[in-house]
CSV table of C-alpha atoms in Angstrom, one decimal:
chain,number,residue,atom,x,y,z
A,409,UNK,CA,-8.4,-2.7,21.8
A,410,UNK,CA,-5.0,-3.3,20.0
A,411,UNK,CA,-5.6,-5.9,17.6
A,412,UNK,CA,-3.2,-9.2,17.8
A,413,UNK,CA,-1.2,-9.5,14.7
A,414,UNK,CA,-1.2,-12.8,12.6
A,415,UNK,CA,2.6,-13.8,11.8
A,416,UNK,CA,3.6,-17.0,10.1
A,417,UNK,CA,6.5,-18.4,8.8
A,418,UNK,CA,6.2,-21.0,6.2
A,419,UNK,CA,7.8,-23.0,3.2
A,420,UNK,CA,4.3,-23.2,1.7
A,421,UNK,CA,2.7,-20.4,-0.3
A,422,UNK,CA,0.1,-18.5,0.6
A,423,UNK,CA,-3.1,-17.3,0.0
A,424,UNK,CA,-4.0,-13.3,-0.5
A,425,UNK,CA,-7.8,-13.9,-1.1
A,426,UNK,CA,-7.9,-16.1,1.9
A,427,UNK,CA,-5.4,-13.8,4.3
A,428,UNK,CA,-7.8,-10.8,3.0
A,429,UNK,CA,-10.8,-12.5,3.7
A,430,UNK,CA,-9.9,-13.8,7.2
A,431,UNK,CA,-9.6,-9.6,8.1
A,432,UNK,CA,-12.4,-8.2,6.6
A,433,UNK,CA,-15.3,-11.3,6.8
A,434,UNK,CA,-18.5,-10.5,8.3
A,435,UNK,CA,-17.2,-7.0,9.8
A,436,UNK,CA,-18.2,-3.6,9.1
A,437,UNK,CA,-15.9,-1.3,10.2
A,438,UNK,CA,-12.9,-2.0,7.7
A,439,UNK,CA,-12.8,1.2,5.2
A,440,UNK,CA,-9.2,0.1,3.6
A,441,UNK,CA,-7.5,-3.0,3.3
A,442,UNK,CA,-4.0,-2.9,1.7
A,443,UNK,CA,-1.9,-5.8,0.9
A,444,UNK,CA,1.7,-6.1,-0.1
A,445,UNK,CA,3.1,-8.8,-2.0
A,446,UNK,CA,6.9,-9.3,-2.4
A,447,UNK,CA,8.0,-11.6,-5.6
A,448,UNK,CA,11.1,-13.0,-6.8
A,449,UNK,CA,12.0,-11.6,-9.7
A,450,UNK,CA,14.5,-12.5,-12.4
A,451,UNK,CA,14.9,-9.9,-15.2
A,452,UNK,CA,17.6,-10.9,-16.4
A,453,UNK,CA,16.8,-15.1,-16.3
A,454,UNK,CA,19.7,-16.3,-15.1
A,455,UNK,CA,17.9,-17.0,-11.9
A,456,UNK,CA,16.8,-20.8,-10.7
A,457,UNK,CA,15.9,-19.9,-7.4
A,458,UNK,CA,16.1,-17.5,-4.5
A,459,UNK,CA,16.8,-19.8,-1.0
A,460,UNK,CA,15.3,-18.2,1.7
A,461,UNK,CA,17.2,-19.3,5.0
A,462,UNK,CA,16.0,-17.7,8.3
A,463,UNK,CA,16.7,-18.1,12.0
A,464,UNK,CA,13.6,-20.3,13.1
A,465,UNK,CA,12.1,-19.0,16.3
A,466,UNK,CA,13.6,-15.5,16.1
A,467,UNK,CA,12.0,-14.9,12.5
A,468,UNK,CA,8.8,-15.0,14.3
A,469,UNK,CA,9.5,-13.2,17.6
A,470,UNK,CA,11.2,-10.6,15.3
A,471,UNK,CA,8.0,-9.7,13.2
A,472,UNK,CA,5.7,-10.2,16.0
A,473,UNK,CA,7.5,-7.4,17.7
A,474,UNK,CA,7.5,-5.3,14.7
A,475,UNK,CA,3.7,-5.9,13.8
A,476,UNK,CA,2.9,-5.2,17.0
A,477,UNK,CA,4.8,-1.8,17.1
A,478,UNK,CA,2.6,-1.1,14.1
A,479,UNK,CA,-0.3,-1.9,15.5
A,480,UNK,CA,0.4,0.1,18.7
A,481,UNK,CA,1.5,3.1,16.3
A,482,UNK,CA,-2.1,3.2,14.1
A,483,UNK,CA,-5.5,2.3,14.4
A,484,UNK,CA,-5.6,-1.3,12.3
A,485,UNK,CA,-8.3,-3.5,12.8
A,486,UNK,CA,-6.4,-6.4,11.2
A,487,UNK,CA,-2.7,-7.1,10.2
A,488,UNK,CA,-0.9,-10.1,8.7
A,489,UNK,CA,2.3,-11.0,7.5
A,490,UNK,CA,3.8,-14.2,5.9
A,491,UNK,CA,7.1,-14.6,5.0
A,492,UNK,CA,8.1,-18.2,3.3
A,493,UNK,CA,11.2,-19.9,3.4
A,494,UNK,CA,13.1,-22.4,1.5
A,495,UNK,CA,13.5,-22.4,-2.4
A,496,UNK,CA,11.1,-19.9,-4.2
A,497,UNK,CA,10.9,-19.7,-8.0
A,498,UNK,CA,11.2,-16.4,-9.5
A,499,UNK,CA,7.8,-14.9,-10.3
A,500,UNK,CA,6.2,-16.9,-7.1
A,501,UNK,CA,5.4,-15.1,-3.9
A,502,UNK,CA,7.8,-14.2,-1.2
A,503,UNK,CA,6.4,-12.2,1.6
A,504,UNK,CA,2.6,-11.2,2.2
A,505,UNK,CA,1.8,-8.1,4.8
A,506,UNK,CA,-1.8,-7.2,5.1
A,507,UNK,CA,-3.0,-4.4,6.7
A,508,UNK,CA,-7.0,-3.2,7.4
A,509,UNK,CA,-8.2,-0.2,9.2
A,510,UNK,CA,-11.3,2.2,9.0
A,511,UNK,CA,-8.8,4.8,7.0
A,512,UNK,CA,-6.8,4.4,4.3
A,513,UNK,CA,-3.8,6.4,5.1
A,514,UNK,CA,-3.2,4.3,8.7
A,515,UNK,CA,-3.4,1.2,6.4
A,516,UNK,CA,-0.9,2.2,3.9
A,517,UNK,CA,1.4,3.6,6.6
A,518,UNK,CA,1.5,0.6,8.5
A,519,UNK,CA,2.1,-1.7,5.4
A,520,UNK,CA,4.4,0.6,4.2
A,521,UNK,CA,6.7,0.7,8.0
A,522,UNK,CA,5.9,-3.0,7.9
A,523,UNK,CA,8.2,-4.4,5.1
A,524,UNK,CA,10.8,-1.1,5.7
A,525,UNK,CA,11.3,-2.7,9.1
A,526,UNK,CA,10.9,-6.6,7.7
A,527,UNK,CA,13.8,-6.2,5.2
A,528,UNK,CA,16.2,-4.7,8.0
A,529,UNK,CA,15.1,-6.5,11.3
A,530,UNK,CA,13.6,-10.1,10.1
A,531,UNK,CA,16.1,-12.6,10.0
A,532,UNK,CA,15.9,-13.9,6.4
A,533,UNK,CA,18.5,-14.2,4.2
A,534,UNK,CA,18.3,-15.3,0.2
A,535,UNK,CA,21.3,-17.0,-1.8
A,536,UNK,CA,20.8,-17.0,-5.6
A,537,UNK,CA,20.8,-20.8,-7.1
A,538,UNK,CA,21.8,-19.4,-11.0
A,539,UNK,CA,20.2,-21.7,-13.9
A,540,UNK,CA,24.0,-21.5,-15.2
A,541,UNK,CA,24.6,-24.1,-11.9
A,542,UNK,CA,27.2,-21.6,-10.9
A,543,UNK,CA,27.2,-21.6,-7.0
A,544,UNK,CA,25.0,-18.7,-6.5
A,545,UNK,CA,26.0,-15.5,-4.2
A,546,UNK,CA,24.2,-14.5,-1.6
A,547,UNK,CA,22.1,-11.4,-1.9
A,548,UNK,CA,23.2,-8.2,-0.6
A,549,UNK,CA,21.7,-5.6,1.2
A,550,UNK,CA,20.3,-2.8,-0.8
A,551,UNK,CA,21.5,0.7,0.8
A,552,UNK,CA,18.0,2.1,0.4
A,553,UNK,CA,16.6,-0.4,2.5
A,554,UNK,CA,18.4,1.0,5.7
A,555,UNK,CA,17.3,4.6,4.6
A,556,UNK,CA,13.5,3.3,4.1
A,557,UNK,CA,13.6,2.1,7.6
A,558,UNK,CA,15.3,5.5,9.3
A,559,UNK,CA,12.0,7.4,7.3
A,560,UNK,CA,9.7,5.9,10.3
A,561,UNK,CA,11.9,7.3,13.4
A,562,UNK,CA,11.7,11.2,12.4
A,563,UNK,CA,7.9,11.1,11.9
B,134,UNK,CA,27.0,-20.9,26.0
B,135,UNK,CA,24.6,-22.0,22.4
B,136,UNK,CA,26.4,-19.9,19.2
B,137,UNK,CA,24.1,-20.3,15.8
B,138,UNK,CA,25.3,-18.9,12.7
B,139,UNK,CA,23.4,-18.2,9.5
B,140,UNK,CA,24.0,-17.3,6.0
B,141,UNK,CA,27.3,-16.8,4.5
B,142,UNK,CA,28.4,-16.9,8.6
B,143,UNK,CA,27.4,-20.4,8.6
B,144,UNK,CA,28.9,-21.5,5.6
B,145,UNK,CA,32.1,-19.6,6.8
B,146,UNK,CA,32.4,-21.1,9.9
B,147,UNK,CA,31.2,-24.7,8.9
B,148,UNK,CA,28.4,-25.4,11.4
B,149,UNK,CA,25.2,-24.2,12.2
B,150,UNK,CA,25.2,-24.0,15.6
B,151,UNK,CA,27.9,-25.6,18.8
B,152,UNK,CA,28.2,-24.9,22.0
B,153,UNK,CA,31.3,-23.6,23.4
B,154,UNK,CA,32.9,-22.5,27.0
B,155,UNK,CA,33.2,-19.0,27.5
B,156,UNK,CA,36.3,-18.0,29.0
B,157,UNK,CA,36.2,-15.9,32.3
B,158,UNK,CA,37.1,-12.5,30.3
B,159,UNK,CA,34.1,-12.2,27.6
B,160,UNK,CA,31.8,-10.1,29.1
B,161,UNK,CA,30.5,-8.4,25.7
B,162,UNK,CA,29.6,-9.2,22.0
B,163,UNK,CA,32.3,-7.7,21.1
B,164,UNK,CA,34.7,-10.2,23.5
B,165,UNK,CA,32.8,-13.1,21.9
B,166,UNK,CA,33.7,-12.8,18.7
B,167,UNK,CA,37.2,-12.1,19.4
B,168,UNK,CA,37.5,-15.7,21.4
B,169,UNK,CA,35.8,-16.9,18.3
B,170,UNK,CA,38.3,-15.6,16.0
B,171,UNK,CA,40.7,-17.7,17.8
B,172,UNK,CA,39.5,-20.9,17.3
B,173,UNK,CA,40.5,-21.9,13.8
B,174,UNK,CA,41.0,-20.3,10.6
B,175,UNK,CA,37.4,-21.0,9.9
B,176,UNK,CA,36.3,-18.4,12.7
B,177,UNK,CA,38.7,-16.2,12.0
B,178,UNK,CA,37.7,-16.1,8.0
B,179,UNK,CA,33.9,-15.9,9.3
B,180,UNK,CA,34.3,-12.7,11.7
B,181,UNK,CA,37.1,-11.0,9.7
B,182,UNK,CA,34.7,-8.4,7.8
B,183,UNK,CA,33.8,-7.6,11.5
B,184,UNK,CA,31.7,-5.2,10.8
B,185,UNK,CA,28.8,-6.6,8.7
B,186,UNK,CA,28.2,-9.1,10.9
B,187,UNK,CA,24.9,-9.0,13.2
B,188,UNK,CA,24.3,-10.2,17.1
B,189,UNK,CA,20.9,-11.8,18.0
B,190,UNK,CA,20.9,-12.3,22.4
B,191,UNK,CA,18.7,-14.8,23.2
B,192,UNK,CA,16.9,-14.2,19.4
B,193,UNK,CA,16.9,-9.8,20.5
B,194,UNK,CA,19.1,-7.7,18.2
B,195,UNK,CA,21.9,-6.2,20.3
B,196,UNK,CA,24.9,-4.0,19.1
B,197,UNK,CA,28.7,-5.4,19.9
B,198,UNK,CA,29.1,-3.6,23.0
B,199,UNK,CA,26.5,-5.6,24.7
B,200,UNK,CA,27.1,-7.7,27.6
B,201,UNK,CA,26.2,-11.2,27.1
B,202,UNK,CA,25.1,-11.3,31.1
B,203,UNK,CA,22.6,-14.8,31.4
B,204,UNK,CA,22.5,-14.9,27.7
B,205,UNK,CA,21.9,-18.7,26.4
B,206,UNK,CA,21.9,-18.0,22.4
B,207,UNK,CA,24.2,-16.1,20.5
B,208,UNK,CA,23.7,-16.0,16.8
B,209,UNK,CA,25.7,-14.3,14.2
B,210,UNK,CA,24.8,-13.6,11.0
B,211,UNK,CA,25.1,-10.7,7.9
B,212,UNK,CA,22.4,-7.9,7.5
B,213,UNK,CA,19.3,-9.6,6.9
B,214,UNK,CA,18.1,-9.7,3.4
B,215,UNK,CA,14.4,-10.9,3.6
B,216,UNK,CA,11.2,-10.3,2.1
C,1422,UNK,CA,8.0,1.7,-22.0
C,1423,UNK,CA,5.2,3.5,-20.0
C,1424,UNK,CA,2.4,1.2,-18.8
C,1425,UNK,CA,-1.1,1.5,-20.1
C,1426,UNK,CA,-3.0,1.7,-16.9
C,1427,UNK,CA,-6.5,-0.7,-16.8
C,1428,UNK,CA,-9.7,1.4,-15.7
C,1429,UNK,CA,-12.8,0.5,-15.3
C,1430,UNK,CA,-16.3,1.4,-13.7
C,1431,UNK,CA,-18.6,-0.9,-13.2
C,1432,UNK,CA,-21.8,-1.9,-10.8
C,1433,UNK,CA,-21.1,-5.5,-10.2
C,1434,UNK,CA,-18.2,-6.6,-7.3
C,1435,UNK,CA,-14.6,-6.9,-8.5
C,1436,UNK,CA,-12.2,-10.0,-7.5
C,1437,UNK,CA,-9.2,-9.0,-6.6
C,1438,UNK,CA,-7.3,-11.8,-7.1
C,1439,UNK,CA,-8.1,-11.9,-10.3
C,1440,UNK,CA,-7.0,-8.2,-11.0
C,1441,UNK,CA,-3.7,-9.8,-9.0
C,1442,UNK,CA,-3.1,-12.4,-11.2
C,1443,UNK,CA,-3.7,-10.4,-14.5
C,1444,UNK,CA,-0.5,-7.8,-13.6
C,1445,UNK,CA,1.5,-11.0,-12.5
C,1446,UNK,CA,1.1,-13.9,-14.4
C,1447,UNK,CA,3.6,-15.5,-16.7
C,1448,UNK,CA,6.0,-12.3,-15.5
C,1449,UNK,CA,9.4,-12.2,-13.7
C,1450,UNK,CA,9.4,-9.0,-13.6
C,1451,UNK,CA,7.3,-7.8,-10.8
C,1452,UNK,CA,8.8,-7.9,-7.7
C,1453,UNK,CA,6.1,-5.7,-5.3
C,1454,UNK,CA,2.5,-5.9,-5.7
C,1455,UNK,CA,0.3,-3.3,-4.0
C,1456,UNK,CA,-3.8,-3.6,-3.4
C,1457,UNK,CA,-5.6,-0.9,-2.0
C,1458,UNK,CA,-9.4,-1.7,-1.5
C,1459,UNK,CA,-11.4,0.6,-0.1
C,1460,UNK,CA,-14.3,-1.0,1.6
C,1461,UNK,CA,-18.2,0.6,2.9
C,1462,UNK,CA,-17.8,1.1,6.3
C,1463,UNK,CA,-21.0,1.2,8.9
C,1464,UNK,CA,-19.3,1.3,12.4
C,1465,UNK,CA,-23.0,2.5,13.8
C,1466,UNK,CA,-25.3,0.6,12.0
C,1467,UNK,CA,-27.5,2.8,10.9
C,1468,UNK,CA,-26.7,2.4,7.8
C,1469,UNK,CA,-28.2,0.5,5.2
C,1470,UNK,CA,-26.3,1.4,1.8
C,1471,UNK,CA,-24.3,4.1,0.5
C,1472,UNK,CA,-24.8,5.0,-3.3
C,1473,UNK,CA,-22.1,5.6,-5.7
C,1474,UNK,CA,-23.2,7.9,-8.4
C,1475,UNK,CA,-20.8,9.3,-11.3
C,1476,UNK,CA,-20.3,10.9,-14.1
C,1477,UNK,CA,-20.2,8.9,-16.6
C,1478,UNK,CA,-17.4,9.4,-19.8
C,1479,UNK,CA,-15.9,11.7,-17.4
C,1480,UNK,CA,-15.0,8.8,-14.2
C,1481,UNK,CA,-13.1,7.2,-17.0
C,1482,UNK,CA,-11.1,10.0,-18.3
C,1483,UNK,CA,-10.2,11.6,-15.2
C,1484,UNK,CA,-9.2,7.8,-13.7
C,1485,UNK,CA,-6.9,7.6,-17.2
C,1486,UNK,CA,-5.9,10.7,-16.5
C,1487,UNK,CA,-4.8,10.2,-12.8
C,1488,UNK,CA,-3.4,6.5,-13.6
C,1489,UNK,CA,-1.2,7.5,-16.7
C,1490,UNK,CA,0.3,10.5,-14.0
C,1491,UNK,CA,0.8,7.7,-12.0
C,1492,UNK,CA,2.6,5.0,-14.2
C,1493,UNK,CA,4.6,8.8,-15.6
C,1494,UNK,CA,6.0,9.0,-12.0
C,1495,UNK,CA,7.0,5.4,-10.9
C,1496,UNK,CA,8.4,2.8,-12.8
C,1497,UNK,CA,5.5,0.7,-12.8
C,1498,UNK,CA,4.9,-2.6,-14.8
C,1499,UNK,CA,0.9,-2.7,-14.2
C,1500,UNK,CA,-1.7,-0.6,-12.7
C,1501,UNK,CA,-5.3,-1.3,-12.2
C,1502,UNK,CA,-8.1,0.8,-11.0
C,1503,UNK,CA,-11.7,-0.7,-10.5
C,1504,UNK,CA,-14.4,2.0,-9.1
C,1505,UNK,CA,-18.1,0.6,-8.6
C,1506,UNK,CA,-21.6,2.7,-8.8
C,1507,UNK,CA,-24.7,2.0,-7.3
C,1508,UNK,CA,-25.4,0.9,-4.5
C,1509,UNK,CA,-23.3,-1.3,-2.2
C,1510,UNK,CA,-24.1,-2.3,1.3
C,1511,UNK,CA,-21.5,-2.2,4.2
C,1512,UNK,CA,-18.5,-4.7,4.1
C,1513,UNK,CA,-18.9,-4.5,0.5
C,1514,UNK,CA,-16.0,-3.2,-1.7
C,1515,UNK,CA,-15.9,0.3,-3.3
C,1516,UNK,CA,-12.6,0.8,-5.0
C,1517,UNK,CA,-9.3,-1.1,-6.0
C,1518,UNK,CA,-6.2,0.0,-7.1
C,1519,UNK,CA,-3.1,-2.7,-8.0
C,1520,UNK,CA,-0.1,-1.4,-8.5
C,1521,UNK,CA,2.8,-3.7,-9.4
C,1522,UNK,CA,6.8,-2.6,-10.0
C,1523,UNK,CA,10.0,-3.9,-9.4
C,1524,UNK,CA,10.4,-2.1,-6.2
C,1525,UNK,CA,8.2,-1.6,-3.5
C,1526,UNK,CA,8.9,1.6,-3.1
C,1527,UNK,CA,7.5,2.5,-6.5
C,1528,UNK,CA,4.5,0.2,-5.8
C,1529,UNK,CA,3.3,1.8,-2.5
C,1530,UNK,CA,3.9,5.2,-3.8
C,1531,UNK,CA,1.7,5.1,-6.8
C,1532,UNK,CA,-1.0,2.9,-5.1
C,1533,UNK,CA,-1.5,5.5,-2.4
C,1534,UNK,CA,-1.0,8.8,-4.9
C,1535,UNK,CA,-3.9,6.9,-6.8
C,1536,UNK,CA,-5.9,7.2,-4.3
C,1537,UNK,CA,-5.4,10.5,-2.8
C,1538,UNK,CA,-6.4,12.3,-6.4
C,1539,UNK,CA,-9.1,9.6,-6.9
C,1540,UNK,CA,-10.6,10.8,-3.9
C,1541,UNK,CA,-10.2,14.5,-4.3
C,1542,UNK,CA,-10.7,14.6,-8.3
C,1543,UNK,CA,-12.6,11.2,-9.8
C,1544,UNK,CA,-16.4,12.5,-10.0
C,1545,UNK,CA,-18.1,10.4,-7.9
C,1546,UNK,CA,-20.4,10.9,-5.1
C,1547,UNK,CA,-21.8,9.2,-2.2
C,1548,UNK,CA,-25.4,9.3,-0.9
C,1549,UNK,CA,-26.1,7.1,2.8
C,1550,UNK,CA,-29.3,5.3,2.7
C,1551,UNK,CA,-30.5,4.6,6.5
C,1552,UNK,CA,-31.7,1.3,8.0
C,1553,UNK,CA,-34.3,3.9,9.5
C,1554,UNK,CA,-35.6,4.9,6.0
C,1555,UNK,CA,-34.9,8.3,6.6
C,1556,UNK,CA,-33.9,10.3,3.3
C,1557,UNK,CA,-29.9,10.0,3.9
C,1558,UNK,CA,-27.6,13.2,3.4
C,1559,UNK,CA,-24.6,13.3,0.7
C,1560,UNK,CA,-21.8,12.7,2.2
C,1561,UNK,CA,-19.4,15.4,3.2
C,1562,UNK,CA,-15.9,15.8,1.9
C,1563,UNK,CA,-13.1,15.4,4.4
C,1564,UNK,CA,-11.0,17.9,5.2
C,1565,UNK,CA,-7.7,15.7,5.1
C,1566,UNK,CA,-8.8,14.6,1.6
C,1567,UNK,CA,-7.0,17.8,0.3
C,1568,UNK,CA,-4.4,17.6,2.5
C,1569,UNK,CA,-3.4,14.1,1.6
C,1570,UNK,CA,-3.4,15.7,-2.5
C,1571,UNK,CA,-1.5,17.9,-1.6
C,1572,UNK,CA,1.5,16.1,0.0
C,1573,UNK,CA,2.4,15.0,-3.9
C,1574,UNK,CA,3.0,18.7,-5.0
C,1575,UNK,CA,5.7,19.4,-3.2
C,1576,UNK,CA,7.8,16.0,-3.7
D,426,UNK,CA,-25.1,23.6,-24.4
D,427,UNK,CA,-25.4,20.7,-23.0
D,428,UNK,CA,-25.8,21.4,-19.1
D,429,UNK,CA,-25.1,18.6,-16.7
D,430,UNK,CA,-25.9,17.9,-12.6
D,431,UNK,CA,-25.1,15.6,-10.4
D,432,UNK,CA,-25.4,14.5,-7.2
D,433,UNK,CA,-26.9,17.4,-4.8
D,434,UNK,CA,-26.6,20.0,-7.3
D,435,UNK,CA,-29.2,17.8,-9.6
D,436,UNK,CA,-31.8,17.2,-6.7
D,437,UNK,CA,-31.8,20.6,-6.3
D,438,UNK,CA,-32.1,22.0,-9.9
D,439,UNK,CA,-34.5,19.0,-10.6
D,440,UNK,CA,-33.2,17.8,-13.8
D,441,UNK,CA,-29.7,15.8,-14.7
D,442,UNK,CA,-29.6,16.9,-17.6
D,443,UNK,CA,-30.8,20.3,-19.9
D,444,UNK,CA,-29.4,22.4,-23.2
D,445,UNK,CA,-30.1,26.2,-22.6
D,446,UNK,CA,-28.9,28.5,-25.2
D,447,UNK,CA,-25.9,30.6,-23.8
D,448,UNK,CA,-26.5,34.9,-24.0
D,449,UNK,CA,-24.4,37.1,-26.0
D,450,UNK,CA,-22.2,38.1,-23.0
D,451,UNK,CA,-22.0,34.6,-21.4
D,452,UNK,CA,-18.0,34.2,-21.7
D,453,UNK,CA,-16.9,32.4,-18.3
D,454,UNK,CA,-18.2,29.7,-16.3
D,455,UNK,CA,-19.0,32.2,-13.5
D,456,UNK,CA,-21.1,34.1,-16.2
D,457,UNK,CA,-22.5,30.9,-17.0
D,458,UNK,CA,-23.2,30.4,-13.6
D,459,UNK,CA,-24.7,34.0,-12.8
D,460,UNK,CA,-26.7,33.0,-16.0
D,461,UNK,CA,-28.1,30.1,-14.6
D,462,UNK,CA,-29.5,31.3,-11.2
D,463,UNK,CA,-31.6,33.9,-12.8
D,464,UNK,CA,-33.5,30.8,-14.4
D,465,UNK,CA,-35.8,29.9,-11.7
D,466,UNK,CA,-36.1,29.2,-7.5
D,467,UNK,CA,-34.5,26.1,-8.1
D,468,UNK,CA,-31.9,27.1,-10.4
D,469,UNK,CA,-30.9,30.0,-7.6
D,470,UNK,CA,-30.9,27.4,-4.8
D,471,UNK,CA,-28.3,25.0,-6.6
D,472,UNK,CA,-26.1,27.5,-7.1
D,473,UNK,CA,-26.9,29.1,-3.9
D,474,UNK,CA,-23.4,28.3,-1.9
D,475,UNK,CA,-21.3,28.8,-5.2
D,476,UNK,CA,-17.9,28.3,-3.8
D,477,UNK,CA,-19.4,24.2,-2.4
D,478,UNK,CA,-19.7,23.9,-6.6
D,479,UNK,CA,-17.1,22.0,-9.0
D,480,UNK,CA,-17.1,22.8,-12.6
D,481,UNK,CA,-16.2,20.2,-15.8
D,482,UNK,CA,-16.3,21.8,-18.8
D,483,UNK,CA,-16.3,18.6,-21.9
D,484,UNK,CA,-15.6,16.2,-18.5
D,485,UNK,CA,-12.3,18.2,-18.1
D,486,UNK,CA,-11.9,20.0,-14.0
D,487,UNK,CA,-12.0,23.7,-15.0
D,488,UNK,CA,-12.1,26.6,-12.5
D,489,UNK,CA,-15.3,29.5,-12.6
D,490,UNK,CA,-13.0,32.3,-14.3
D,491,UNK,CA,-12.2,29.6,-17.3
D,492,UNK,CA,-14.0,30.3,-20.8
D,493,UNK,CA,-16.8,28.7,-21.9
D,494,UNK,CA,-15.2,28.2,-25.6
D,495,UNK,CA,-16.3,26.0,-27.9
D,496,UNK,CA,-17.3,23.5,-24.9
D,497,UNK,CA,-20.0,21.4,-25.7
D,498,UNK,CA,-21.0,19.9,-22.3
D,499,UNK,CA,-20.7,21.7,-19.1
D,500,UNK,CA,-21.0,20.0,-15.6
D,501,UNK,CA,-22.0,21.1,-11.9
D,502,UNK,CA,-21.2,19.3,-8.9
D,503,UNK,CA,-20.4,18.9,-4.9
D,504,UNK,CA,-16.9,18.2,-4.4
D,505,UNK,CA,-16.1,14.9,-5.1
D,506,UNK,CA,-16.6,11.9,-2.4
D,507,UNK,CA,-15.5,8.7,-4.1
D,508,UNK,CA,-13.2,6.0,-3.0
């Protein structure tokens, strides 16, 4: 009765009414739908772009295997996630996880381990293009991220 | 044997992806890299911060000490930084 | 620099994209974007609606009340909470809460403490109405409800 | 004061809504309370399972050993089932 995760991987945005839609139309037994959208942000604007590079092929088999662990750990009825590549704009959309379930803590719990395990696992990687034209750097690893993940083993 | 490299590895090492020979004694990850390092000053720039560089077996996560048994793809590549 | 959270209470249906797009657009600032949407669930069907009733003045001030504690904990650059009354059939929604921060961590964290104290302190109350016509009971409070209240005490 | 009731509290004192005048030694919400279910059957069987009841006092959560003060509007309800 597991339910089959929806991953895609796409230069394209996507849609959250749509994604939400296509777990929760015509059903009855969703009680909590959460969705998590990751942006590109520039605070400071010296940002063009973020370029998303990712290993085609492994990208996908990576967050299958991930969504699926999620979905074999709590009792979702639906889960999707999305994760774009290519040149993103900051303050456009980067990543979309969507998780439904008949209770709301399994739904949060599963979006929350979703993107914990998507920012250490998937292979993506972002380079900053600067609006200076300065050749950009390529983003590092944030040491929470690592700790985020290691929350999910202990519980 | 297929190597891909992404990210800053890529741009390190020059190209995407080639396909090399492996010689009799690289049984593990770890032996891999340190044929690669011999190839040119390119590989050897590419695999010098040893440690912050990732294995994906056959598009599988693996740690250094893996063997690379009937392995056709090998990719290297620096923590992941997505979503 | 604190937030001033949106609350509202209202009969009609929300759209959540719209409550989406009102916390991100024109921004480069908001890098995670949270949804919770809590849905009326009917796994049997037997049921025909649930009503919402509430207390109105107070829904309002305790939902402030929860969301300013809320954008007091997390660094958050929006938070929206949308609670309907009435009555509202299965599949339809109940609740919303957007959260949106630079971090994710933040944006989860809030979204899901939202709705633990929603649950356990916003006045409202839920009757079932049967398919079968039979007068429908109140429904219970769960016993994880508290539980779930709790785990933000201690942290 | 202004006495409000909601939910299966109200169906069972019949009214949503009343203003009693509060006796001399009224000083808590549990006096308040005690006050109440000497009114009438219905009265009594609302407040029957006491502890099952939540109290606002001026749409502010408030326990049963809180003053009354100079609260204007005083509510009785279930425990709260929203979301």
């Amino acid at each position: 009765m597991q339910v089959q995760p929806l991953v895609r991987i796409q230069a394209a945005d996507f849609d959250v009414a749509a994604e939400t839609l296509r777990l929760t139309a015509g059903r009855k037994d969703v009680g909590a739908l959460v969705t998590f959208t990751g942006l590109c942000r520039d605070e400071a604007g010296t940002l063009d772009a973020l370029e998303l590079e990712h290993y085609p092929g492994m990208a996908e088999a990576e967050l299958t295997r991930i969504a699926e662990e999620a979905t074999g750990r709590w009792p979702l009825t639906g889960l999707s996630v999305i994760h774009r590549f290519g040149k993103i704009a900051p303050g456009e959309n980067i990543v979309l996880v969507v998780t439904a379930s008949a209770h709301r803590r399994a739904a949060f719990e599963a979006a929350d381990f979703l993107m914990d395990f998507l920012k250490t696992r998937a292979p993506f990687w972002k380079k900053e293009h600067l609006v200076s034209g300065a050749g950009g750097a390529w983003v590092d690893t944030r040491a929470g991220d690592e700790k985020d993940a290691a929350r999910w083993s202990s519980s | 044997m297929n190597i891909r490299y992404f990210a800053w590895v890529r741009e390190r090492v020059g190209v995407e992806e080639e396909t090399i020979e492996v010689p009799g004694g690289v049984k593990t990850v770890a032996d891999l890299i340190s044929h690669l390092k011999t190839l040119d000053d390119n590989h050897a720039a590419a695999f010098e911060e040893e440690d912050a560089i990732r294995v994906a077996l056959d598009q599988l996560h693996v740690e250094a000490d893996t063997d690379l048994g009937d392995a056709r793809e090998v990719a290297f590549f620096p923590p992941m930084t997505g979503g």
